[in-house]
PDB file of C-alpha atoms in Angstrom:
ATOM      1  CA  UNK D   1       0.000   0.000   0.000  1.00  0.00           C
ATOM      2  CA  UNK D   2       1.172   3.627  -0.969  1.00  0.00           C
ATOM      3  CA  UNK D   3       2.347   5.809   2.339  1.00  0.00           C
ATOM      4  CA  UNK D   4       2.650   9.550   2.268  1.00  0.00           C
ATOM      5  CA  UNK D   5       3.373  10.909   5.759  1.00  0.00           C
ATOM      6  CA  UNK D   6       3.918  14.394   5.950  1.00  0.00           C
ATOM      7  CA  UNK D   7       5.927  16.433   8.636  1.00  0.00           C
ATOM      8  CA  UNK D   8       5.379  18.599  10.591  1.00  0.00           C
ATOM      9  CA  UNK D   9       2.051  18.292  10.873  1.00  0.00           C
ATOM     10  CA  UNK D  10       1.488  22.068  12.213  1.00  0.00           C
ATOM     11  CA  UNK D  11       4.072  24.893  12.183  1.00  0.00           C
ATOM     12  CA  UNK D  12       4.061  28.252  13.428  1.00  0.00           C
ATOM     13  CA  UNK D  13       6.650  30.395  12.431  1.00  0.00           C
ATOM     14  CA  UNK D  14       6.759  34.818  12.293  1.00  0.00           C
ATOM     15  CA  UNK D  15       6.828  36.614   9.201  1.00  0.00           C
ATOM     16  CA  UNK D  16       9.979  36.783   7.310  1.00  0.00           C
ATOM     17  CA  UNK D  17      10.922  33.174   8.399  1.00  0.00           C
ATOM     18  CA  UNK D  18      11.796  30.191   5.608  1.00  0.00           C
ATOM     19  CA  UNK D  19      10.572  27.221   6.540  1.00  0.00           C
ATOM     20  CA  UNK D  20      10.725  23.574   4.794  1.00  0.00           C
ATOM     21  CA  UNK D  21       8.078  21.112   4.770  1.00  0.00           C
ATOM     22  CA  UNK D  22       8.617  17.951   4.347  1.00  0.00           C
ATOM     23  CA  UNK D  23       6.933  14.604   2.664  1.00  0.00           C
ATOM     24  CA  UNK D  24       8.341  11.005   2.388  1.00  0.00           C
ATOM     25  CA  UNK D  25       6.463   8.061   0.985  1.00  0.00           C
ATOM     26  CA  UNK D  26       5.907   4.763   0.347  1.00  0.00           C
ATOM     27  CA  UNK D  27       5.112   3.814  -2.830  1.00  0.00           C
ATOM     28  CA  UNK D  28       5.834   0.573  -5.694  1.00  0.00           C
ATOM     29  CA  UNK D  29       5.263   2.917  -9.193  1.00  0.00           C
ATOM     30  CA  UNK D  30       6.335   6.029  -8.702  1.00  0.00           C
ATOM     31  CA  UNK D  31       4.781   8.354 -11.212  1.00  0.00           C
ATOM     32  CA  UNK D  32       4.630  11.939  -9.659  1.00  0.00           C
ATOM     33  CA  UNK D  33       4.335  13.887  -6.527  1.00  0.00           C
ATOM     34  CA  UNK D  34       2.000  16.928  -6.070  1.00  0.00           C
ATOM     35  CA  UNK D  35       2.132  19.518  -3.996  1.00  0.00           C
ATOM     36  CA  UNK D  36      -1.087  21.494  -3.111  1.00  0.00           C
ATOM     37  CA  UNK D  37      -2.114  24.468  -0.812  1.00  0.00           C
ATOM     38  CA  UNK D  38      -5.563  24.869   0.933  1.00  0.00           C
ATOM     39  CA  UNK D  39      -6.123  27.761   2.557  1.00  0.00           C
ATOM     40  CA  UNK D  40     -10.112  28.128   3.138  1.00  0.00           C
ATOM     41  CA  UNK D  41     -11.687  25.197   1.178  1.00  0.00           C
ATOM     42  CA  UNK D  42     -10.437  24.041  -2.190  1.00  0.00           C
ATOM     43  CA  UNK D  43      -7.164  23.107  -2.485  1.00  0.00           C
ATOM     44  CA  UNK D  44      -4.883  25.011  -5.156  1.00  0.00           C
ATOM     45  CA  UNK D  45      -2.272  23.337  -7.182  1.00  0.00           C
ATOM     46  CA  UNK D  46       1.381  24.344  -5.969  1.00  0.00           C
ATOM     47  CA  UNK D  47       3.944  21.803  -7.834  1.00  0.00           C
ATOM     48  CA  UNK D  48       4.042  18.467  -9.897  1.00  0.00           C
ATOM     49  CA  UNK D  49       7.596  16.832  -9.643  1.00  0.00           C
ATOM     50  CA  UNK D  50       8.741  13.951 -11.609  1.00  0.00           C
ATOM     51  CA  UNK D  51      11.591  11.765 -12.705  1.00  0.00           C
ATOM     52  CA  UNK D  52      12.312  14.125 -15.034  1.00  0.00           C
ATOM     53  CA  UNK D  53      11.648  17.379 -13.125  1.00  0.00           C
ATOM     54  CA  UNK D  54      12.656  16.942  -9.718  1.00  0.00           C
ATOM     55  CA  UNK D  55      13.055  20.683  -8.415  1.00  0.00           C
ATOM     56  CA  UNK D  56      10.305  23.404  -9.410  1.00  0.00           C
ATOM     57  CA  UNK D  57      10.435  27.180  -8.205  1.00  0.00           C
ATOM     58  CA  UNK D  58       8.153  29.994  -8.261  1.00  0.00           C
ATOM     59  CA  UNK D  59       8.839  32.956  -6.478  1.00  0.00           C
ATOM     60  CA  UNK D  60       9.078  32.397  -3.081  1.00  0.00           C
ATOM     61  CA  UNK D  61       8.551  28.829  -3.467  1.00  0.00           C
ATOM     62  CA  UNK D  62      10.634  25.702  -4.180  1.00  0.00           C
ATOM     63  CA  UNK D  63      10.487  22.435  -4.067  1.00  0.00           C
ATOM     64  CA  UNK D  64      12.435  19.180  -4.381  1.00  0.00           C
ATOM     65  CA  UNK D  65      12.031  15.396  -5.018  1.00  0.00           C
ATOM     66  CA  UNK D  66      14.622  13.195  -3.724  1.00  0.00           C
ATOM     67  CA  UNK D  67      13.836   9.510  -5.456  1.00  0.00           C
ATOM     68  CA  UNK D  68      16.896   7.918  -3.606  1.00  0.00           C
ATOM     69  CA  UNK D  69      15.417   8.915  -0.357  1.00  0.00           C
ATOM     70  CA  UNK D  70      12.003   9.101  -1.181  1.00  0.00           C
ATOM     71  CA  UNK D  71      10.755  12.055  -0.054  1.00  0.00           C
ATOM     72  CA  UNK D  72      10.459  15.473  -1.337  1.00  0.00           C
ATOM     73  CA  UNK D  73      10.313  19.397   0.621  1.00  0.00           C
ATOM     74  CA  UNK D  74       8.643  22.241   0.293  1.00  0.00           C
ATOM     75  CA  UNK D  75      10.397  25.497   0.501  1.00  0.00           C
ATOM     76  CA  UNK D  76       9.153  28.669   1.377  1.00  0.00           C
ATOM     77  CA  UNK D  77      11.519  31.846   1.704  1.00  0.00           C
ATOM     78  CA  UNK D  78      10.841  34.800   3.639  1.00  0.00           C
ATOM     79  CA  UNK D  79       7.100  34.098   4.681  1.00  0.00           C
ATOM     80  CA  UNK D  80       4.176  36.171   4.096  1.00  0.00           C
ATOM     81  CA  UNK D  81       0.587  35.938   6.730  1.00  0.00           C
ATOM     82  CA  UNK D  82      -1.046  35.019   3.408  1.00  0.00           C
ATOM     83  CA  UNK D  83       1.272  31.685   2.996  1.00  0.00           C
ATOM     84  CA  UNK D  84      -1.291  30.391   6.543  1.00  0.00           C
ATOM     85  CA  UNK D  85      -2.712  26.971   4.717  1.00  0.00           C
ATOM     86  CA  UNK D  86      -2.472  23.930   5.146  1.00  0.00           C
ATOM     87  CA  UNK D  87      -0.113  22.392   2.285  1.00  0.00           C
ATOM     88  CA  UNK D  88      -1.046  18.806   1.203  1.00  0.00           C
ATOM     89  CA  UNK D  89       1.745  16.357  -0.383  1.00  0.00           C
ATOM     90  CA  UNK D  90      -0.074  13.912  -2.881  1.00  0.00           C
ATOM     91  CA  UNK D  91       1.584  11.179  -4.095  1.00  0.00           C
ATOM     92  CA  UNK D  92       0.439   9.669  -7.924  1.00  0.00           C
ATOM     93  CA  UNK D  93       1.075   5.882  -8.605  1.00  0.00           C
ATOM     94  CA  UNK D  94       0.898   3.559 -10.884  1.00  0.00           C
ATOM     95  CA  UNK D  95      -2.194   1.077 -10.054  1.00  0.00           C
ATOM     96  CA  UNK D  96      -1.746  -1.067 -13.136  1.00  0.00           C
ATOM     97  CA  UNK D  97      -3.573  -1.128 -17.222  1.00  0.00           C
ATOM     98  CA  UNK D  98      -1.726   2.172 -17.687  1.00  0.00           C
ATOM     99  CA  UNK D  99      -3.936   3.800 -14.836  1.00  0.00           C
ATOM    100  CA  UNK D 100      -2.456   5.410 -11.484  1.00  0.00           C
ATOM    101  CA  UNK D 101      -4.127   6.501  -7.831  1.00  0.00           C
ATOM    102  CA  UNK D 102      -3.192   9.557  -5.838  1.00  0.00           C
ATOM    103  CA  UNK D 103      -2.535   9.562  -1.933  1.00  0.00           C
ATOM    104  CA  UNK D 104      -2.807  12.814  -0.111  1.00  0.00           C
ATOM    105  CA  UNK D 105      -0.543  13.124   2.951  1.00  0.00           C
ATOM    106  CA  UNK D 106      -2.369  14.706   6.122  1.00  0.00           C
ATOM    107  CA  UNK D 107      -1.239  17.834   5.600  1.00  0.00           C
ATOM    108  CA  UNK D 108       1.031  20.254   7.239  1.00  0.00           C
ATOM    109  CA  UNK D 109      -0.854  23.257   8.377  1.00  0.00           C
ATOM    110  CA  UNK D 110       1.424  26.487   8.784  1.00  0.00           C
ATOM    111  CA  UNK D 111       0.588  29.383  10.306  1.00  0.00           C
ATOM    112  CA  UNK D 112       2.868  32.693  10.084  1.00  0.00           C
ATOM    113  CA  UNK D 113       2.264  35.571  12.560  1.00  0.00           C
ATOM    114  CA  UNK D 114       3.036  38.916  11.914  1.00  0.00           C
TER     115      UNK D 114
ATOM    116  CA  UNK V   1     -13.607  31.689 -15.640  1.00  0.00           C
ATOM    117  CA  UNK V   2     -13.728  28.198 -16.332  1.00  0.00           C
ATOM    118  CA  UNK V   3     -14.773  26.539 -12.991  1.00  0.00           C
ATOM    119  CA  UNK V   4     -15.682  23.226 -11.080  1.00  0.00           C
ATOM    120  CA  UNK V   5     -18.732  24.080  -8.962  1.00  0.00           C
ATOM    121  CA  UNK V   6     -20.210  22.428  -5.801  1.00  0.00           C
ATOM    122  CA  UNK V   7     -23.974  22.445  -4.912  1.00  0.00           C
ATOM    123  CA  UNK V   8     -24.771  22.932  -2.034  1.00  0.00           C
ATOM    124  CA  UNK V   9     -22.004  24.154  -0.216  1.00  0.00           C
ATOM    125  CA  UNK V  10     -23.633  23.292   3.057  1.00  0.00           C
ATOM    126  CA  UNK V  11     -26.178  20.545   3.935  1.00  0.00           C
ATOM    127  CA  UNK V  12     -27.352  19.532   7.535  1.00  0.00           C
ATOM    128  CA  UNK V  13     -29.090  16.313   7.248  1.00  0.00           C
ATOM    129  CA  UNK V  14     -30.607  13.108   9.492  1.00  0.00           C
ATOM    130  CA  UNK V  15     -29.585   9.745   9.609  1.00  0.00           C
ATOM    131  CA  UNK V  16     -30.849   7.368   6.740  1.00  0.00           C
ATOM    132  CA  UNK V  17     -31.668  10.043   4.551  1.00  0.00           C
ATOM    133  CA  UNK V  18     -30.681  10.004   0.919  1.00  0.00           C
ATOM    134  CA  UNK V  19     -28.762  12.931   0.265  1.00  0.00           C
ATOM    135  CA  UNK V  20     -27.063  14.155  -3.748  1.00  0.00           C
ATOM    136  CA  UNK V  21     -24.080  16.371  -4.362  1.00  0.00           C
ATOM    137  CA  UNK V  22     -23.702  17.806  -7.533  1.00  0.00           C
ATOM    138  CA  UNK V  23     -20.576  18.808  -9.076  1.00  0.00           C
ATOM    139  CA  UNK V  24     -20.045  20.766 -12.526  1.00  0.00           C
ATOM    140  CA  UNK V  25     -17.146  22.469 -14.419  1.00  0.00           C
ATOM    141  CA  UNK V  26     -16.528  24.395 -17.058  1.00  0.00           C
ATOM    142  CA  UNK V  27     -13.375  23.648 -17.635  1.00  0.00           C
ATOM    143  CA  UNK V  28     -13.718  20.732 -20.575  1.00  0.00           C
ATOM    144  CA  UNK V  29     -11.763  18.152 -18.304  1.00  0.00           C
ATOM    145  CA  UNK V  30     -12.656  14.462 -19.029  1.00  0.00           C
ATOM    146  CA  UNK V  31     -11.936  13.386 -15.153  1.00  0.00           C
ATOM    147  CA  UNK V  32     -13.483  13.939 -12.759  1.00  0.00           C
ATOM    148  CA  UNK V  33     -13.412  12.802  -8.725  1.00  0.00           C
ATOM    149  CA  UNK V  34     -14.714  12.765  -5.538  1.00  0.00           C
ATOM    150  CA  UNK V  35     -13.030  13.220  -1.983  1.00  0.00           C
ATOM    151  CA  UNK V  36     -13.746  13.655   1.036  1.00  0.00           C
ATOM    152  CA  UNK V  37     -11.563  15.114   3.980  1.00  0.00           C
ATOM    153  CA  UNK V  38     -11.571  14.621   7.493  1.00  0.00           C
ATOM    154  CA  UNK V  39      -9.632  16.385  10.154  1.00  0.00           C
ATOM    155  CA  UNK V  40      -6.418  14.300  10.710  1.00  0.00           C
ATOM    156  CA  UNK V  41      -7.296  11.771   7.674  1.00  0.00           C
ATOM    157  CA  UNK V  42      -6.576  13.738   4.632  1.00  0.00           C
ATOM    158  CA  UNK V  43      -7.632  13.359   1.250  1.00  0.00           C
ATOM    159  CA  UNK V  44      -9.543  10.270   0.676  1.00  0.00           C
ATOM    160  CA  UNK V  45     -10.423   9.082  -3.047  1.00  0.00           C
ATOM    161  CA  UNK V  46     -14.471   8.223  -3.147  1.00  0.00           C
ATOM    162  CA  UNK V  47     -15.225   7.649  -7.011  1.00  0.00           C
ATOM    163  CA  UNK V  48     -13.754   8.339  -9.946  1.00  0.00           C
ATOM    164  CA  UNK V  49     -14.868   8.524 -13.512  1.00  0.00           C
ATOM    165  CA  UNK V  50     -12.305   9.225 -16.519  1.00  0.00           C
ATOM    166  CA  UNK V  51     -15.509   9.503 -18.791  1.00  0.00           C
ATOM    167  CA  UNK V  52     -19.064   9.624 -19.124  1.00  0.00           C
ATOM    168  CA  UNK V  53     -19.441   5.960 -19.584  1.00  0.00           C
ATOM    169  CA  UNK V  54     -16.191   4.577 -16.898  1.00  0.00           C
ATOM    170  CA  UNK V  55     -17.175   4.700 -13.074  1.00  0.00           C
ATOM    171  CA  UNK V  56     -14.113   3.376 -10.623  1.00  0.00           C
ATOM    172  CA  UNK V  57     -14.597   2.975  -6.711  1.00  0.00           C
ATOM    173  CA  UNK V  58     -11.633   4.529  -4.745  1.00  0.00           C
ATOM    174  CA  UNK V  59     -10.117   3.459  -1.467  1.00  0.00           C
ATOM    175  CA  UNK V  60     -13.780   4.465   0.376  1.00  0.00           C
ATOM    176  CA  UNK V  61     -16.746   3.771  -1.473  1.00  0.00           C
ATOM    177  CA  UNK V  62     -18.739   2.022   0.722  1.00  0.00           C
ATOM    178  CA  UNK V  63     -21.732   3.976   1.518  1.00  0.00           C
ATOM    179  CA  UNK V  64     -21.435   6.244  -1.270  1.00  0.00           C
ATOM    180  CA  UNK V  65     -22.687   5.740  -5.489  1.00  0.00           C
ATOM    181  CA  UNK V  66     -21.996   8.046  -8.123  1.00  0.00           C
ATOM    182  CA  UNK V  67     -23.551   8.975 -11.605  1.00  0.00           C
ATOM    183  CA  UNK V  68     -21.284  10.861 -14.264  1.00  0.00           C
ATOM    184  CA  UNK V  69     -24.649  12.575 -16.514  1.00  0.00           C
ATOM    185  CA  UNK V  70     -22.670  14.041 -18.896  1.00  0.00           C
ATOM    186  CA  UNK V  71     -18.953  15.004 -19.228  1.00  0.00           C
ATOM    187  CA  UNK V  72     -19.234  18.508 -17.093  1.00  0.00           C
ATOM    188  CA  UNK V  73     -21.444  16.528 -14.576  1.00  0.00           C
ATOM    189  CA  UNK V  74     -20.881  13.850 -12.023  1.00  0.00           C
ATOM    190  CA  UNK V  75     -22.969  13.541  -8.481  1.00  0.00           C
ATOM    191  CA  UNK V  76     -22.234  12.074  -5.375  1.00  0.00           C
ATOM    192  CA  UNK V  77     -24.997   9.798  -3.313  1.00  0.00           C
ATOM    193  CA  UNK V  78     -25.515   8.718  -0.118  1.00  0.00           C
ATOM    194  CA  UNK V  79     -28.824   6.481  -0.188  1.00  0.00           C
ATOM    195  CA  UNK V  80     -29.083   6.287   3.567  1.00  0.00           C
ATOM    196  CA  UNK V  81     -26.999   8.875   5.693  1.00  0.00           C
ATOM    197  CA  UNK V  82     -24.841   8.216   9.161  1.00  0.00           C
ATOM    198  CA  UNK V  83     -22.984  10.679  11.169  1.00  0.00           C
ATOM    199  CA  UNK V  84     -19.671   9.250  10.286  1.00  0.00           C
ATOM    200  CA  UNK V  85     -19.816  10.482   6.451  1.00  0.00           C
ATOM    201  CA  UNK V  86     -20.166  13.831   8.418  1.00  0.00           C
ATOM    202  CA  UNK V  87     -16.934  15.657   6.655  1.00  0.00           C
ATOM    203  CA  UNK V  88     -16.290  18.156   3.674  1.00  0.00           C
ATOM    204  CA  UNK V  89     -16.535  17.196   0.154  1.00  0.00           C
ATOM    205  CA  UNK V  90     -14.567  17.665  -2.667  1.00  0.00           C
ATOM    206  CA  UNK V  91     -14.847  17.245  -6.390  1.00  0.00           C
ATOM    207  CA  UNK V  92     -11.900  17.532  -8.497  1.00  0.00           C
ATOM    208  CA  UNK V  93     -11.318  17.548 -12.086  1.00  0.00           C
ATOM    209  CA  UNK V  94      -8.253  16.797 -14.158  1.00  0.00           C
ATOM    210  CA  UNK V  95      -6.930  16.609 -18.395  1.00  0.00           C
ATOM    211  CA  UNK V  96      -4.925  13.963 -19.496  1.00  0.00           C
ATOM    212  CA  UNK V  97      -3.693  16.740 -21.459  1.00  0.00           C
ATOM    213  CA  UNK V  98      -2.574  18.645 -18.573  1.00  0.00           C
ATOM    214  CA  UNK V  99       0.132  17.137 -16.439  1.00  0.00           C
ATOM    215  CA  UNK V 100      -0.645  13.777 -17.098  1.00  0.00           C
ATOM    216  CA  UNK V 101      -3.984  13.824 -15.706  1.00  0.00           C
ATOM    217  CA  UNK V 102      -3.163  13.872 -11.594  1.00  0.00           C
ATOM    218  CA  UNK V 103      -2.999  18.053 -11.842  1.00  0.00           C
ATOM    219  CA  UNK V 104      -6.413  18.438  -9.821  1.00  0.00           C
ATOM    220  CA  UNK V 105      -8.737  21.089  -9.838  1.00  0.00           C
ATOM    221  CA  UNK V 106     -11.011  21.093  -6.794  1.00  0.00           C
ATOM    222  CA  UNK V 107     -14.381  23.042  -6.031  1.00  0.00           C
ATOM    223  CA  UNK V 108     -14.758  24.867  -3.109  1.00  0.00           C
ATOM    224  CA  UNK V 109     -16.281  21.456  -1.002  1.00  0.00           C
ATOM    225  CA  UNK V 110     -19.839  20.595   0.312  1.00  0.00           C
ATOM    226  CA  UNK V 111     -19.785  20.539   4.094  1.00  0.00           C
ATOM    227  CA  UNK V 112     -22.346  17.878   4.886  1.00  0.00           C
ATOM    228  CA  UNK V 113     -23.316  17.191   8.397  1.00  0.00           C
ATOM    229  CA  UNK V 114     -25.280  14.241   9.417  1.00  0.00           C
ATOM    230  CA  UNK V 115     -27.248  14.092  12.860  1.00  0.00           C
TER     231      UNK V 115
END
């Protein structure tokens, strides 16, 4: 069975912090790993990292996948009150016939303070 | 804006009701899911349907049925309501043609509460 376990699962850090969060996993056919934020209800799409794309960036935010260690983190430089969500790690695998499942982690819910 | 929309966005109901969520976009994606998410569980996958005529159970289905009406419509059912399907509901669309098909787009969630 596919494992994501993210970590920490809550953070609170002040304004103008980095912080890294982290995700490792579990998994037999490794196709991608997805990063997501959800701030009030829907979740937004953050990142997609692959075999072929293990580090994305935009602005303030990076990420990385580490295959040999399975597990990938989130970066975010000099934090904003707006970056409060909680950020989900989602895991996509293959499930066999060409098709593949997702697994959401828990979560990590971070909360900056002014 | 092209959009995946939720009805309702809140629903209070009583045990062993039948209750339907309704979920439709805009945005011309052939998938299309349902979640729900608990405090402390995460994301869990309900039903999926990669077109209007393929229905797949995900890892909690029990409980739950599904009916995909057209491409920009599929609907969540519970045929007899208990307090522990009490969470928030999401649908979630994705393109084959966009990221490989696991880039989700989620509505904004049905809270559902059963008493």
């Amino acid at each position: 069975e596919d494992k994501v376990v993210q970590s920490p699962l809550s953070l609170v850090v002040h304004e103008g912090d980095t912080v890294t969060l982290n995700c490792s996993y579990e998994v037999t056919n490794f196709r991608s790993l997805l990063w997501y934020k959800q701030e009030k209800k829907a979740p937004t799409f953050l990142f997609m990292l692959t075999s072929s794309g293990i580090e994305k960036k935009s602005g303030r935010l990076s990420s990385i996948l580490d295959k040999k260690e399975l597990s990938s983190i989130l970066n975010i430089t000099a934090t904003q009150t707006g970056d409060s969500a909680i950020y989900l790690c989602a895991l996509a695998a293959y499930s066999g016939a060409g098709s593949y499942q997702l697994t959401f982690g828990k979560g990590t819910k971070l909360s900056v303070i002014p | 804006d092209a959009d995946v929309t939720q009805t309702p966005r809140n629903r209070i109901t009583k045990t062993g009701k039948r209750i339907m969520l309704e979920c439709s976009q805009t945005k011309g994606h052939d998938r299309m899911y349902w979640y729900r998410q608990d405090p402390g569980l995460g994301l869990r996958l309900i039903y999926y349907s990669f077109d209007v005529k393929d229905i797949n159970k995900g890892e909690i289905s029990d409980g739950y049925s599904v009916s995909r009406q057209a491409q920009a419509k599929f609907s969540l059912s519970l045929e007899s309501a208990i307090p522990n399907q009490t969470a928030l509901y999401f649908c979630a669309t994705s393109d084959l043609r966009q990221g490989g098909g696991e880039k989700l787009f989620f509505g904004s969630g049905t809270q559902l509460s059963v008493l």
